[in-house]
PDB file of C-alpha atoms in Angstrom:
ATOM      1  CA  MET A  29     -13.107   0.946  -8.822  1.00 34.00           C
ATOM      2  CA  GLU A  30     -16.781   1.865  -9.228  1.00 34.00           C
ATOM      3  CA  HIS A  31     -18.041  -1.301  -7.554  1.00 39.00           C
ATOM      4  CA  TRP A  32     -15.128  -1.644  -5.162  1.00 38.00           C
ATOM      5  CA  VAL A  33     -17.142  -2.758  -2.168  1.00 43.00           C
ATOM      6  CA  PHE A  34     -20.662  -3.704  -3.052  1.00 40.00           C
ATOM      7  CA  ARG A  35     -20.351  -5.395  -6.416  1.00 39.00           C
ATOM      8  CA  HIS A  36     -17.467  -7.772  -5.823  1.00 37.00           C
ATOM      9  CA  GLU A  37     -14.522  -5.679  -6.997  1.00 34.00           C
ATOM     10  CA  ILE A  38     -12.760  -5.465  -3.662  1.00 34.00           C
ATOM     11  CA  THR A  39      -9.183  -5.138  -2.639  1.00 31.00           C
ATOM     12  CA  TYR A  40      -7.501  -7.599  -1.405  1.00 29.00           C
ATOM     13  CA  LYS A  41     -33.614 -27.461  -4.584  1.00 34.00           C
ATOM     14  CA  ASP A  42     -34.911 -27.842  -4.447  1.00 36.00           C
ATOM     15  CA  LYS A  43     -36.619 -29.957  -1.798  1.00 34.00           C
ATOM     16  CA  PRO A  44     -34.352 -32.028   0.460  1.00 38.00           C
ATOM     17  CA  ASN A  45     -34.013 -35.511  -1.008  1.00 38.00           C
ATOM     18  CA  VAL A  46     -33.291 -38.317   1.406  1.00 34.00           C
ATOM     19  CA  TRP A  47     -32.168 -40.599  -1.425  1.00 29.00           C
ATOM     20  CA  LEU A  48     -29.634 -37.995  -2.525  1.00 32.00           C
ATOM     21  CA  GLN A  49     -28.294 -37.930   0.997  1.00 35.00           C
ATOM     22  CA  LEU A  50     -27.947 -41.701   1.061  1.00 30.00           C
ATOM     23  CA  LEU A  51     -26.484 -42.144  -2.424  1.00 32.00           C
ATOM     24  CA  ASN A  52     -24.150 -39.158  -2.709  1.00 35.00           C
ATOM     25  CA  PRO A  53     -20.812 -40.090  -1.061  1.00 32.00           C
ATOM     26  CA  VAL A  54     -19.924 -36.422  -0.586  1.00 33.00           C
ATOM     27  CA  LEU A  55     -22.797 -35.661   1.759  1.00 31.00           C
ATOM     28  CA  ILE A  56     -23.238 -36.774   5.327  1.00 31.00           C
ATOM     29  CA  PHE A  57     -25.669 -35.606   7.982  1.00 28.00           C
ATOM     30  CA  GLY A  58     -24.751 -32.859  10.407  1.00 32.00           C
ATOM     31  CA  GLY A  59     -23.156 -30.510   7.902  1.00 41.00           C
ATOM     32  CA  VAL A  60     -19.634 -31.929   8.173  1.00 44.00           C
ATOM     33  CA  ARG A  61     -17.841 -32.442   4.891  1.00 46.00           C
ATOM     34  CA  MET A  62     -16.056 -35.666   4.098  1.00 45.00           C
ATOM     35  CA  ALA A  63     -12.288 -35.773   3.856  1.00 49.00           C
ATOM     36  CA  ASN A  64     -12.274 -35.935   0.047  1.00 70.00           C
ATOM     37  CA  GLU A  65     -14.391 -32.812  -0.376  1.00 87.00           C
ATOM     38  CA  GLU A  66     -12.758 -29.413  -0.790  1.00 96.00           C
ATOM     39  CA  VAL A  67     -14.616 -26.113  -0.454  1.00 98.00           C
ATOM     40  CA  VAL A  68     -12.791 -22.820  -0.994  1.00 98.00           C
ATOM     41  CA  LEU A  69     -14.238 -19.295  -0.989  1.00 98.00           C
ATOM     42  CA  LEU A  70     -12.450 -16.426  -2.723  1.00 98.00           C
ATOM     43  CA  SER A  71     -13.556 -13.487  -0.636  1.00 95.00           C
ATOM     44  CA  PHE A  72     -12.804 -10.205   1.159  1.00 94.00           C
ATOM     45  CA  TRP A  73     -14.010  -9.314   4.646  1.00 95.00           C
ATOM     46  CA  ALA A  74     -15.990  -6.193   3.643  1.00 94.00           C
ATOM     47  CA  CYS A  75     -17.591  -7.588   0.494  1.00 95.00           C
ATOM     48  CA  THR A  76     -21.344  -7.799   1.065  1.00 97.00           C
ATOM     49  CA  PHE A  77     -21.819 -10.296  -1.749  1.00 97.00           C
ATOM     50  CA  ALA A  78     -19.206 -12.635  -0.303  1.00 97.00           C
ATOM     51  CA  GLY A  79     -20.820 -12.185   3.111  1.00 98.00           C
ATOM     52  CA  LYS A  80     -23.956 -13.915   1.874  1.00 98.00           C
ATOM     53  CA  VAL A  81     -21.953 -16.976   0.935  1.00 98.00           C
ATOM     54  CA  ARG A  82     -20.158 -17.091   4.283  1.00 98.00           C
ATOM     55  CA  VAL A  83     -23.468 -16.986   6.162  1.00 98.00           C
ATOM     56  CA  ALA A  84     -24.991 -19.705   3.986  1.00 98.00           C
ATOM     57  CA  LEU A  85     -22.022 -22.035   4.430  1.00 98.00           C
ATOM     58  CA  ALA A  86     -21.949 -21.442   8.191  1.00 98.00           C
ATOM     59  CA  GLU A  87     -25.703 -21.944   8.537  1.00 97.00           C
ATOM     60  CA  LYS A  88     -25.405 -25.306   6.790  1.00 97.00           C
ATOM     61  CA  GLY A  89     -22.313 -26.280   8.763  1.00 96.00           C
ATOM     62  CA  ILE A  90     -20.085 -26.622   5.694  1.00 97.00           C
ATOM     63  CA  GLU A  91     -16.360 -26.440   6.346  1.00 96.00           C
ATOM     64  CA  TYR A  92     -14.475 -24.251   3.912  1.00 97.00           C
ATOM     65  CA  LYS A  93     -11.235 -22.383   3.408  1.00 97.00           C
ATOM     66  CA  SER A  94     -11.528 -18.616   2.936  1.00 96.00           C
ATOM     67  CA  MET A  95      -8.919 -16.962   0.710  1.00 96.00           C
ATOM     68  CA  GLU A  96      -8.742 -13.152   0.771  1.00 94.00           C
ATOM     69  CA  GLN A  97      -8.325 -11.630  -2.687  1.00 93.00           C
ATOM     70  CA  ASP A  98      -6.598  -8.486  -3.926  1.00 87.00           C
ATOM     71  CA  MET A  99      -8.727  -6.927  -6.655  1.00 77.00           C
ATOM     72  CA  VAL A 100      -6.056  -4.394  -7.530  1.00 82.00           C
ATOM     73  CA  THR A 101      -3.621  -6.982  -8.791  1.00 86.00           C
ATOM     74  CA  LYS A 102      -6.239  -9.729  -9.372  1.00 87.00           C
ATOM     75  CA  GLY A 103      -4.179 -12.798  -8.673  1.00 89.00           C
ATOM     76  CA  ASP A 104      -3.788 -15.813 -10.897  1.00 94.00           C
ATOM     77  CA  LEU A 105      -6.252 -17.972  -8.965  1.00 95.00           C
ATOM     78  CA  LEU A 106      -9.089 -15.460  -9.233  1.00 95.00           C
ATOM     79  CA  LEU A 107      -8.435 -14.864 -12.928  1.00 94.00           C
ATOM     80  CA  LYS A 108      -8.420 -18.599 -13.520  1.00 96.00           C
ATOM     81  CA  MET A 109     -11.574 -19.292 -11.507  1.00 97.00           C
ATOM     82  CA  ASN A 110     -13.569 -16.284 -12.788  1.00 96.00           C
ATOM     83  CA  PRO A 111     -12.042 -15.235 -16.129  1.00 96.00           C
ATOM     84  CA  VAL A 112     -15.257 -13.559 -17.347  1.00 97.00           C
ATOM     85  CA  HIS A 113     -16.046 -11.057 -14.568  1.00 95.00           C
ATOM     86  CA  LYS A 114     -12.796 -11.301 -12.571  1.00 94.00           C
ATOM     87  CA  LYS A 115     -14.750 -10.637  -9.367  1.00 95.00           C
ATOM     88  CA  ILE A 116     -15.462 -12.162  -6.002  1.00 96.00           C
ATOM     89  CA  PRO A 117     -17.085 -14.110  -4.532  1.00 97.00           C
ATOM     90  CA  VAL A 118     -16.106 -17.360  -6.167  1.00 98.00           C
ATOM     91  CA  LEU A 119     -16.926 -20.692  -4.553  1.00 98.00           C
ATOM     92  CA  ILE A 120     -14.575 -23.492  -5.584  1.00 98.00           C
ATOM     93  CA  HIS A 121     -16.098 -26.891  -4.885  1.00 98.00           C
ATOM     94  CA  ASN A 122     -13.764 -29.811  -5.537  1.00 97.00           C
ATOM     95  CA  GLY A 123     -11.788 -27.681  -7.965  1.00 97.00           C
ATOM     96  CA  LYS A 124     -14.807 -26.389  -9.899  1.00 97.00           C
ATOM     97  CA  PRO A 125     -15.691 -22.666  -9.645  1.00 98.00           C
ATOM     98  CA  ILE A 126     -19.171 -21.196  -9.165  1.00 98.00           C
ATOM     99  CA  CYS A 127     -19.504 -17.427  -9.638  1.00 98.00           C
ATOM    100  CA  GLU A 128     -22.048 -14.708  -8.721  1.00 97.00           C
ATOM    101  CA  SER A 129     -23.421 -14.712  -5.180  1.00 98.00           C
ATOM    102  CA  GLN A 130     -27.072 -15.603  -5.839  1.00 98.00           C
ATOM    103  CA  ILE A 131     -26.031 -18.455  -8.124  1.00 98.00           C
ATOM    104  CA  ILE A 132     -23.635 -19.618  -5.423  1.00 98.00           C
ATOM    105  CA  LEU A 133     -26.393 -19.545  -2.776  1.00 98.00           C
ATOM    106  CA  GLN A 134     -28.667 -21.671  -4.949  1.00 98.00           C
ATOM    107  CA  TYR A 135     -25.804 -24.078  -5.656  1.00 98.00           C
ATOM    108  CA  ILE A 136     -25.087 -24.426  -1.946  1.00 98.00           C
ATOM    109  CA  ASP A 137     -28.753 -25.160  -1.280  1.00 98.00           C
ATOM    110  CA  GLU A 138     -28.832 -27.838  -3.981  1.00 97.00           C
ATOM    111  CA  ILE A 139     -25.559 -29.542  -3.104  1.00 97.00           C
ATOM    112  CA  TRP A 140     -26.140 -29.545   0.673  1.00 97.00           C
ATOM    113  CA  PRO A 141     -29.940 -29.844   1.086  1.00 94.00           C
ATOM    114  CA  HIS A 142     -29.746 -31.881   4.281  1.00 89.00           C
ATOM    115  CA  LYS A 143     -29.545 -28.947   6.713  1.00 92.00           C
ATOM    116  CA  SER A 144     -31.030 -25.428   6.936  1.00 95.00           C
ATOM    117  CA  PRO A 145     -32.670 -25.181   3.490  1.00 97.00           C
ATOM    118  CA  LEU A 146     -32.531 -21.627   2.198  1.00 97.00           C
ATOM    119  CA  LEU A 147     -35.277 -21.680  -0.421  1.00 97.00           C
ATOM    120  CA  PRO A 148     -38.844 -22.826   0.338  1.00 96.00           C
ATOM    121  CA  LEU A 149     -40.348 -25.881  -1.363  1.00 94.00           C
ATOM    122  CA  ASP A 150     -43.348 -24.090  -2.859  1.00 96.00           C
ATOM    123  CA  PRO A 151     -42.505 -22.778  -6.386  1.00 97.00           C
ATOM    124  CA  HIS A 152     -44.315 -19.477  -5.872  1.00 98.00           C
ATOM    125  CA  GLN A 153     -42.645 -18.835  -2.528  1.00 97.00           C
ATOM    126  CA  ARG A 154     -39.302 -19.638  -4.137  1.00 97.00           C
ATOM    127  CA  ALA A 155     -39.979 -17.101  -6.874  1.00 98.00           C
ATOM    128  CA  VAL A 156     -40.947 -14.481  -4.285  1.00 98.00           C
ATOM    129  CA  ALA A 157     -37.740 -15.121  -2.333  1.00 98.00           C
ATOM    130  CA  ARG A 158     -35.666 -14.706  -5.490  1.00 98.00           C
ATOM    131  CA  PHE A 159     -37.515 -11.481  -6.286  1.00 98.00           C
ATOM    132  CA  TRP A 160     -36.634  -9.915  -2.933  1.00 98.00           C
ATOM    133  CA  ALA A 161     -33.053 -11.157  -3.139  1.00 98.00           C
ATOM    134  CA  ASP A 162     -32.725  -9.395  -6.495  1.00 98.00           C
ATOM    135  CA  PHE A 163     -34.334  -6.273  -4.999  1.00 98.00           C
ATOM    136  CA  ILE A 164     -31.668  -6.299  -2.292  1.00 98.00           C
ATOM    137  CA  ASP A 165     -28.804  -6.792  -4.747  1.00 98.00           C
ATOM    138  CA  THR A 166     -29.954  -3.956  -6.964  1.00 97.00           C
ATOM    139  CA  LYS A 167     -32.022  -1.392  -5.077  1.00 98.00           C
ATOM    140  CA  ILE A 168     -30.684  -1.709  -1.514  1.00 98.00           C
ATOM    141  CA  CYS A 169     -27.099  -2.169  -2.644  1.00 97.00           C
ATOM    142  CA  GLU A 170     -26.981   0.825  -4.952  1.00 97.00           C
ATOM    143  CA  LEU A 171     -28.856   3.200  -2.658  1.00 98.00           C
ATOM    144  CA  GLY A 172     -26.802   2.179   0.359  1.00 97.00           C
ATOM    145  CA  LYS A 173     -23.614   2.861  -1.569  1.00 96.00           C
ATOM    146  CA  LYS A 174     -24.846   6.276  -2.733  1.00 97.00           C
ATOM    147  CA  ILE A 175     -25.445   7.387   0.855  1.00 97.00           C
ATOM    148  CA  TRP A 176     -21.742   7.363   1.631  1.00 95.00           C
ATOM    149  CA  LYS A 177     -20.613   8.346  -1.883  1.00 95.00           C
ATOM    150  CA  THR A 178     -22.733  11.498  -2.237  1.00 95.00           C
ATOM    151  CA  LYS A 179     -23.412  14.705  -0.338  1.00 93.00           C
ATOM    152  CA  GLY A 180     -25.809  17.616  -0.223  1.00 94.00           C
ATOM    153  CA  GLU A 181     -29.162  17.391  -2.010  1.00 96.00           C
ATOM    154  CA  GLU A 182     -28.240  14.184  -3.798  1.00 96.00           C
ATOM    155  CA  LYS A 183     -27.549  12.441  -0.500  1.00 96.00           C
ATOM    156  CA  GLU A 184     -30.805  13.709   1.013  1.00 97.00           C
ATOM    157  CA  ALA A 185     -32.792  12.389  -1.955  1.00 98.00           C
ATOM    158  CA  THR A 186     -30.951   9.070  -1.732  1.00 98.00           C
ATOM    159  CA  LYS A 187     -31.740   8.730   1.987  1.00 98.00           C
ATOM    160  CA  LYS A 188     -35.432   9.201   1.277  1.00 98.00           C
ATOM    161  CA  GLU A 189     -35.462   6.577  -1.468  1.00 98.00           C
ATOM    162  CA  PHE A 190     -33.377   4.226   0.673  1.00 98.00           C
ATOM    163  CA  MET A 191     -35.856   4.427   3.551  1.00 98.00           C
ATOM    164  CA  GLU A 192     -38.796   3.866   1.205  1.00 98.00           C
ATOM    165  CA  SER A 193     -37.085   0.716  -0.053  1.00 98.00           C
ATOM    166  CA  LEU A 194     -36.380  -0.506   3.477  1.00 98.00           C
ATOM    167  CA  LYS A 195     -40.034   0.017   4.385  1.00 98.00           C
ATOM    168  CA  LEU A 196     -40.986  -2.268   1.499  1.00 98.00           C
ATOM    169  CA  LEU A 197     -38.666  -4.926   2.897  1.00 98.00           C
ATOM    170  CA  GLU A 198     -40.093  -4.464   6.378  1.00 98.00           C
ATOM    171  CA  GLY A 199     -43.560  -4.955   4.938  1.00 98.00           C
ATOM    172  CA  GLU A 200     -42.423  -8.245   3.415  1.00 98.00           C
ATOM    173  CA  LEU A 201     -40.976  -9.314   6.774  1.00 98.00           C
ATOM    174  CA  GLY A 202     -44.232  -8.489   8.572  1.00 98.00           C
ATOM    175  CA  ASP A 203     -44.481 -10.111  11.984  1.00 97.00           C
ATOM    176  CA  LYS A 204     -42.360 -13.135  11.082  1.00 97.00           C
ATOM    177  CA  PRO A 205     -39.125 -13.655  13.027  1.00 98.00           C
ATOM    178  CA  TYR A 206     -37.286 -14.160   9.734  1.00 98.00           C
ATOM    179  CA  PHE A 207     -38.053 -13.535   6.087  1.00 98.00           C
ATOM    180  CA  GLY A 208     -37.884 -17.313   5.761  1.00 93.00           C
ATOM    181  CA  GLY A 209     -40.570 -17.743   8.440  1.00 96.00           C
ATOM    182  CA  GLU A 210     -39.472 -19.533  11.582  1.00 96.00           C
ATOM    183  CA  ASN A 211     -35.994 -20.149  10.197  1.00 96.00           C
ATOM    184  CA  LEU A 212     -33.311 -18.168   8.425  1.00 97.00           C
ATOM    185  CA  GLY A 213     -33.884 -18.308   4.681  1.00 98.00           C
ATOM    186  CA  TYR A 214     -32.739 -17.078   1.285  1.00 98.00           C
ATOM    187  CA  VAL A 215     -33.849 -13.462   1.736  1.00 98.00           C
ATOM    188  CA  ASP A 216     -32.387 -13.269   5.244  1.00 98.00           C
ATOM    189  CA  VAL A 217     -29.015 -14.499   4.020  1.00 98.00           C
ATOM    190  CA  SER A 218     -29.157 -12.056   1.100  1.00 98.00           C
ATOM    191  CA  LEU A 219     -29.950  -9.016   3.254  1.00 98.00           C
ATOM    192  CA  LEU A 220     -27.782  -9.608   6.320  1.00 98.00           C
ATOM    193  CA  PRO A 221     -24.436  -8.472   4.860  1.00 98.00           C
ATOM    194  CA  PHE A 222     -26.093  -5.232   3.738  1.00 98.00           C
ATOM    195  CA  SER A 223     -27.813  -4.634   7.082  1.00 98.00           C
ATOM    196  CA  CYS A 224     -24.377  -4.756   8.713  1.00 98.00           C
ATOM    197  CA  TRP A 225     -23.722  -1.489   6.859  1.00 98.00           C
ATOM    198  CA  PHE A 226     -26.810   0.218   8.337  1.00 98.00           C
ATOM    199  CA  TYR A 227     -24.856   1.682  11.245  1.00 98.00           C
ATOM    200  CA  ALA A 228     -22.258   3.255   8.943  1.00 98.00           C
ATOM    201  CA  GLN A 229     -24.966   4.589   6.647  1.00 97.00           C
ATOM    202  CA  GLU A 230     -26.803   6.142   9.597  1.00 97.00           C
ATOM    203  CA  LYS A 231     -23.610   7.765  10.870  1.00 97.00           C
ATOM    204  CA  VAL A 232     -22.537   9.332   7.583  1.00 96.00           C
ATOM    205  CA  GLY A 233     -26.122  10.126   6.571  1.00 96.00           C
ATOM    206  CA  ASP A 234     -27.245  11.488   9.951  1.00 96.00           C
ATOM    207  CA  PHE A 235     -30.539   9.592  10.085  1.00 97.00           C
ATOM    208  CA  SER A 236     -32.119   6.688  11.983  1.00 98.00           C
ATOM    209  CA  ILE A 237     -33.329   3.519  10.290  1.00 98.00           C
ATOM    210  CA  GLU A 238     -34.845   2.216  13.511  1.00 97.00           C
ATOM    211  CA  THR A 239     -37.169   5.229  13.752  1.00 97.00           C
ATOM    212  CA  ASP A 240     -39.061   4.243  10.598  1.00 97.00           C
ATOM    213  CA  CYS A 241     -38.209   0.534  10.395  1.00 98.00           C
ATOM    214  CA  PRO A 242     -38.057  -0.828  13.972  1.00 98.00           C
ATOM    215  CA  LYS A 243     -39.046  -4.364  12.915  1.00 98.00           C
ATOM    216  CA  LEU A 244     -36.190  -4.480  10.422  1.00 98.00           C
ATOM    217  CA  ILE A 245     -33.643  -3.458  13.047  1.00 98.00           C
ATOM    218  CA  ALA A 246     -35.116  -5.995  15.493  1.00 98.00           C
ATOM    219  CA  TRP A 247     -34.770  -8.628  12.765  1.00 98.00           C
ATOM    220  CA  HIS A 248     -31.098  -7.722  12.275  1.00 98.00           C
ATOM    221  CA  THR A 249     -30.446  -7.947  16.022  1.00 98.00           C
ATOM    222  CA  ARG A 250     -32.217 -11.314  16.180  1.00 98.00           C
ATOM    223  CA  CYS A 251     -30.173 -12.684  13.294  1.00 98.00           C
ATOM    224  CA  MET A 252     -26.881 -11.480  14.750  1.00 98.00           C
ATOM    225  CA  GLU A 253     -27.573 -13.548  17.852  1.00 98.00           C
ATOM    226  CA  LYS A 254     -27.075 -16.656  15.729  1.00 97.00           C
ATOM    227  CA  ASP A 255     -23.491 -17.890  15.828  1.00 97.00           C
ATOM    228  CA  SER A 256     -23.576 -18.799  12.143  1.00 96.00           C
ATOM    229  CA  VAL A 257     -24.306 -15.148  11.336  1.00 98.00           C
ATOM    230  CA  SER A 258     -22.206 -13.260  13.878  1.00 97.00           C
ATOM    231  CA  ARG A 259     -19.021 -15.171  13.077  1.00 97.00           C
ATOM    232  CA  SER A 260     -19.525 -14.764   9.342  1.00 98.00           C
ATOM    233  CA  LEU A 261     -20.024 -10.994   9.133  1.00 98.00           C
ATOM    234  CA  PRO A 262     -17.825  -8.047  10.150  1.00 97.00           C
ATOM    235  CA  ASP A 263     -18.391  -5.793  13.130  1.00 96.00           C
ATOM    236  CA  GLN A 264     -20.416  -2.652  12.371  1.00 96.00           C
ATOM    237  CA  GLN A 265     -17.780  -0.373  13.910  1.00 97.00           C
ATOM    238  CA  LYS A 266     -15.143  -1.882  11.644  1.00 97.00           C
ATOM    239  CA  ILE A 267     -17.390  -1.268   8.639  1.00 98.00           C
ATOM    240  CA  TYR A 268     -17.926   2.337   9.735  1.00 98.00           C
ATOM    241  CA  ARG A 269     -14.174   2.950   9.881  1.00 97.00           C
ATOM    242  CA  PHE A 270     -13.856   1.358   6.459  1.00 96.00           C
ATOM    243  CA  VAL A 271     -16.586   3.649   5.086  1.00 97.00           C
ATOM    244  CA  LEU A 272     -14.769   6.709   6.421  1.00 96.00           C
ATOM    245  CA  ASP A 273     -11.665   5.575   4.552  1.00 95.00           C
ATOM    246  CA  LEU A 274     -13.719   5.029   1.414  1.00 94.00           C
ATOM    247  CA  ARG A 275     -15.190   8.526   1.638  1.00 95.00           C
ATOM    248  CA  LYS A 276     -11.679   9.952   1.767  1.00 94.00           C
ATOM    249  CA  LEU A 277     -10.676   7.772  -1.173  1.00 90.00           C
ATOM    250  CA  PHE A 278     -13.631   8.977  -3.246  1.00 90.00           C
ATOM    251  CA  GLY A 279     -13.257  12.580  -2.098  1.00 91.00           C
ATOM    252  CA  VAL A 280     -16.762  12.930  -0.626  1.00 88.00           C
ATOM    253  CA  GLU A 281     -15.949  14.206   2.842  1.00 72.00           C
ATOM    254  CA  GLU A 282     -18.226  17.052   3.910  1.00 61.00           C
TER     255      GLU A 282
END
């Protein structure tokens, strides 16, 4: 149960190619899948890693079926689709599974390049985007989890390190509307499910992210105004209630 929420274990390319669009019978313009294409996402509403995939699919206009998973019993479908890690998210595209959220995001961008590209064309910019996405998955994820799983001096030290990490992200954002520039990109999609937990982290940690990182909070607000984002991610109040339940489960109430 160590990674129950943040690391998948939950209850329950390159450049757009017009010739690929014309020759591949699966793809059509406008982000609507053809009748013979099946996209299924094994997911759970509170899983941040699955949230990235939901946002990416919605941003590209890809129709899919979401199937909630129970990681206590780990059903037959999940074990069949991800026998190595036995975790969500898993994207099943025409019967074939793709595992691990960042790999799934890159797959989505390659298979459906015709709308809302996530990764930039420039190789260096692509590498930078992948760097920050990894930073989010490791640093931001782990520190954010420790805020609600710890107390006392350990929590205070974690809050300080968490804010220092968020300031680094805010520096990368700069004055751009999105990390991807004028449009939502790979880093935006990677961070958004975690930023939905900011409210809960502030409440249990008794601190304000907006005080030190106002641009980051403005970015989150801007992103949530997009329908593709707001309908793909859970409400912050719902997450907060979930965190309170988790704190009871882990015995960290103060």
